[in-house]
Short mmCIF file of C-alpha atoms in Angstrom, two decimals:
data_model
loop_
_atom_site.label_atom_id
_atom_site.label_comp_id
_atom_site.label_asym_id
_atom_site.label_seq_id
_atom_site.Cartn_x
_atom_site.Cartn_y
_atom_site.Cartn_z
CA MET A 21 25.51 38.95 139.22
CA ALA A 22 23.87 41.34 141.69
CA ASP A 23 20.30 42.55 141.27
CA THR A 24 19.41 46.25 141.48
CA PHE A 25 16.12 47.12 143.17
CA TYR A 26 14.50 49.75 145.39
CA ALA A 27 13.12 49.40 148.90
CA TYR A 28 12.35 51.46 152.02
CA HIS A 29 14.27 51.53 155.27
CA VAL A 30 13.42 52.86 158.72
CA VAL A 31 16.51 54.64 159.99
CA THR A 32 17.11 53.87 163.67
CA ASP A 33 20.03 54.25 166.07
CA ARG A 34 21.84 56.99 164.08
CA PRO A 35 20.83 59.29 161.21
CA ILE A 36 21.99 58.82 157.63
CA GLU A 37 22.25 61.27 154.75
CA LEU A 38 20.91 61.53 151.23
CA GLY A 39 23.42 60.03 148.79
CA GLN A 40 25.15 58.01 151.51
CA HIS A 41 26.28 54.49 150.58
CA ILE A 42 26.21 51.59 153.00
CA LEU A 43 28.14 48.44 152.17
CA PHE A 44 27.33 45.04 153.63
CA ASP A 45 29.25 41.96 152.55
CA GLU A 46 31.40 39.23 154.08
CA THR A 47 33.78 41.83 155.55
CA HIS A 48 31.38 44.73 156.27
CA HIS A 49 29.09 43.82 159.14
CA SER A 50 26.23 45.39 161.07
CA GLY A 51 25.78 46.19 164.72
CA VAL A 52 24.19 42.75 165.13
CA TYR A 53 27.56 41.20 164.30
CA GLU A 54 29.32 43.29 166.93
CA ARG A 55 26.74 42.47 169.62
CA VAL A 56 26.89 38.74 168.80
CA MET A 57 30.70 38.57 168.70
CA ALA A 58 30.84 40.32 172.10
CA ARG A 59 29.07 37.25 173.52
CA LEU A 60 31.05 34.57 171.68
CA ASP A 61 32.93 33.43 174.79
CA THR A 62 29.62 32.98 176.63
CA VAL A 63 28.15 31.00 173.72
CA ASN A 64 31.22 28.75 173.58
CA GLU A 65 30.96 28.11 177.33
CA LEU A 66 27.25 27.24 177.06
CA TYR A 67 27.84 24.88 174.15
CA SER A 68 30.79 23.19 175.85
CA ASN A 69 28.70 22.28 178.90
CA PRO A 70 24.97 22.55 178.08
CA SER A 71 23.77 20.35 180.95
CA LYS A 72 25.33 22.77 183.44
CA TYR A 73 23.19 25.63 182.05
CA GLU A 74 20.05 23.77 181.01
CA ASP A 75 17.86 25.31 183.72
CA ALA A 76 19.58 28.69 183.75
CA GLU A 77 17.64 31.72 182.61
CA LEU A 78 19.71 33.18 179.78
CA GLU A 79 19.90 36.91 179.23
CA TYR A 80 18.17 38.11 176.06
CA PRO A 81 21.42 39.23 174.33
CA VAL A 82 22.82 35.72 174.87
CA THR A 83 19.74 34.01 173.37
CA VAL A 84 20.07 36.37 170.39
CA ALA A 85 23.75 35.47 169.98
CA LEU A 86 22.93 31.75 170.13
CA ARG A 87 20.25 32.22 167.47
CA GLU A 88 22.26 34.46 165.16
CA LEU A 89 25.34 32.23 165.25
CA ALA A 90 23.20 29.20 164.35
CA LEU A 91 21.49 31.16 161.57
CA GLU A 92 24.86 32.24 160.21
CA GLU A 93 26.29 28.71 160.32
CA VAL A 94 23.33 27.30 158.36
CA ARG A 95 23.34 30.21 155.90
CA ARG A 96 27.04 29.77 155.14
CA GLU A 97 26.65 26.00 154.66
CA LYS A 98 23.40 25.82 152.70
CA TYR A 99 22.36 29.30 151.55
CA PRO A 100 25.56 31.27 150.85
CA ASP A 101 23.86 33.52 148.29
CA TYR A 102 21.48 34.92 150.91
CA PRO A 103 22.47 38.03 152.89
CA SER A 104 23.90 37.41 156.33
CA ARG A 105 21.68 38.66 159.13
CA MET A 106 24.90 39.98 160.69
CA GLY A 107 25.79 41.96 157.59
CA CYS A 108 22.58 43.26 156.08
CA LEU A 109 20.07 46.05 156.14
CA TYR A 110 16.46 45.30 157.00
CA VAL A 111 14.14 46.98 154.51
CA SER A 112 10.48 47.04 153.52
CA GLU A 113 9.04 46.42 150.10
CA THR A 114 6.43 49.16 150.46
CA LEU A 115 6.30 52.57 152.07
CA GLN A 116 3.31 51.51 154.18
CA GLU A 117 5.23 48.53 155.60
CA SER A 118 8.07 50.87 156.58
CA ARG A 119 5.61 53.27 158.21
CA ASN A 120 4.22 50.38 160.25
CA TRP A 121 7.74 49.43 161.37
CA ALA A 122 8.52 53.07 162.22
CA GLU A 123 5.40 53.29 164.41
CA TYR A 124 6.40 50.05 166.11
CA PHE A 125 9.97 51.26 166.80
CA ILE A 126 8.75 54.65 168.05
CA GLY A 127 6.30 52.84 170.34
CA LEU A 128 9.19 50.83 171.79
CA GLY A 129 11.11 54.03 172.46
CA ARG A 130 13.84 53.09 169.98
CA PRO A 131 15.57 56.12 168.43
CA THR A 132 13.88 56.47 165.02
CA PHE A 133 15.05 59.19 162.63
CA SER A 134 13.47 58.73 159.22
CA ILE A 135 12.14 56.56 156.45
CA VAL A 136 14.33 56.52 153.37
CA LYS A 137 14.16 55.01 149.92
CA VAL A 138 17.22 52.93 149.07
CA LYS A 139 18.70 51.61 145.87
CA VAL A 140 20.20 48.19 146.48
CA THR A 141 22.71 46.53 144.22
CA GLY A 142 23.17 43.15 145.79
CA ALA A 143 21.34 40.21 147.28
CA ARG A 144 18.04 39.89 149.10
CA PHE A 145 16.14 37.37 151.15
CA ILE A 146 12.50 37.63 152.12
CA GLY A 147 12.19 35.87 155.43
CA ASP A 148 9.52 35.42 158.06
CA ALA A 149 10.15 36.99 161.46
CA THR A 150 7.77 34.47 163.06
CA LYS A 151 10.42 31.84 162.32
CA CYS A 152 12.98 33.60 164.50
CA PHE A 153 13.58 31.83 167.77
CA ASP A 154 15.24 32.24 171.14
CA GLY A 155 18.54 30.39 171.11
CA THR A 156 19.10 27.64 173.65
CA VAL A 157 22.15 25.92 175.13
CA HIS A 158 21.51 23.04 172.68
CA LYS A 159 23.39 23.76 169.46
CA GLU A 160 21.62 21.04 167.44
CA GLU A 161 18.21 22.53 168.32
CA ASN A 162 19.42 25.99 167.32
CA LEU A 163 20.71 24.64 163.99
CA ARG A 164 17.39 22.83 163.36
CA MET A 165 15.44 26.03 163.99
CA ALA A 166 17.89 28.00 161.81
CA GLU A 167 17.27 25.57 158.96
CA LYS A 168 13.51 26.20 159.28
CA TYR A 169 14.12 29.95 159.11
CA TRP A 170 16.16 29.80 155.90
CA GLU A 171 13.89 27.18 154.27
CA ASN A 172 11.05 29.63 154.86
CA GLY A 173 8.29 27.08 154.30
CA PRO A 174 4.61 27.84 154.69
CA ASN A 175 3.12 28.76 158.06
CA PRO A 176 0.04 27.22 159.62
CA PRO A 177 -3.11 29.23 158.76
CA GLU A 178 -3.37 30.61 162.32
CA GLU A 179 0.17 32.05 162.11
CA PRO A 180 0.46 34.58 159.27
CA PRO A 181 4.03 35.46 158.30
CA ILE A 182 5.70 38.73 159.25
CA CYS A 183 7.92 39.50 156.28
CA GLU A 184 11.44 40.72 156.87
CA TYR A 185 13.54 41.76 153.91
CA LEU A 186 17.28 41.35 154.30
CA VAL A 187 19.49 43.08 151.73
CA SER A 188 23.24 43.26 151.29
CA GLY A 189 25.68 44.74 148.81
CA ASP A 190 25.91 48.42 147.90
CA ILE A 191 22.98 50.33 149.39
CA GLU A 192 22.49 53.96 148.39
CA ILE A 193 20.14 56.40 150.14
CA VAL A 194 18.25 57.94 147.18
CA GLU A 195 15.41 59.76 148.96
CA ILE A 196 14.47 60.84 152.46
CA ILE A 197 10.73 60.18 152.60
CA GLU A 198 9.82 61.18 156.15
CA GLU A 199 11.71 62.51 159.16
CA PHE A 200 10.74 62.02 162.82
#
């Protein structure tokens, strides 16, 4: 049974409207999915011959694809009730957290349109962005790091977590809080 809860989301890339519904599930994916799948042939080539590419400097989108595919494989095997990172919305628990993310995105020059309040009927996972990693040509290492991400164990005291909230299911825009 799906939970219903409220959260905040920083709208980037393209605007959304009050009352709009967004659906993320096993068949409705995000832009992350599209960007990862566009590099699937490259990932397969790297995994089929890792020693050939061991010293190569991988482009950032390729390291992301390696990471996200490992994260998805581990999620499907061991944590199927968690939202997929390739089919989810990233939200904040508090308005202040979303404002901090909005400032960060604006500072990067990323198109940032608004902060909205969303009603989520679905699943959630509270992860730690510090446990994200750059994928490598070694699949077993990527899977090991993906396991650490989903386990979400405690961090060392000198490394405070950076919470990331992943939600999936039916997501309704119930309020536009701030526009940029």
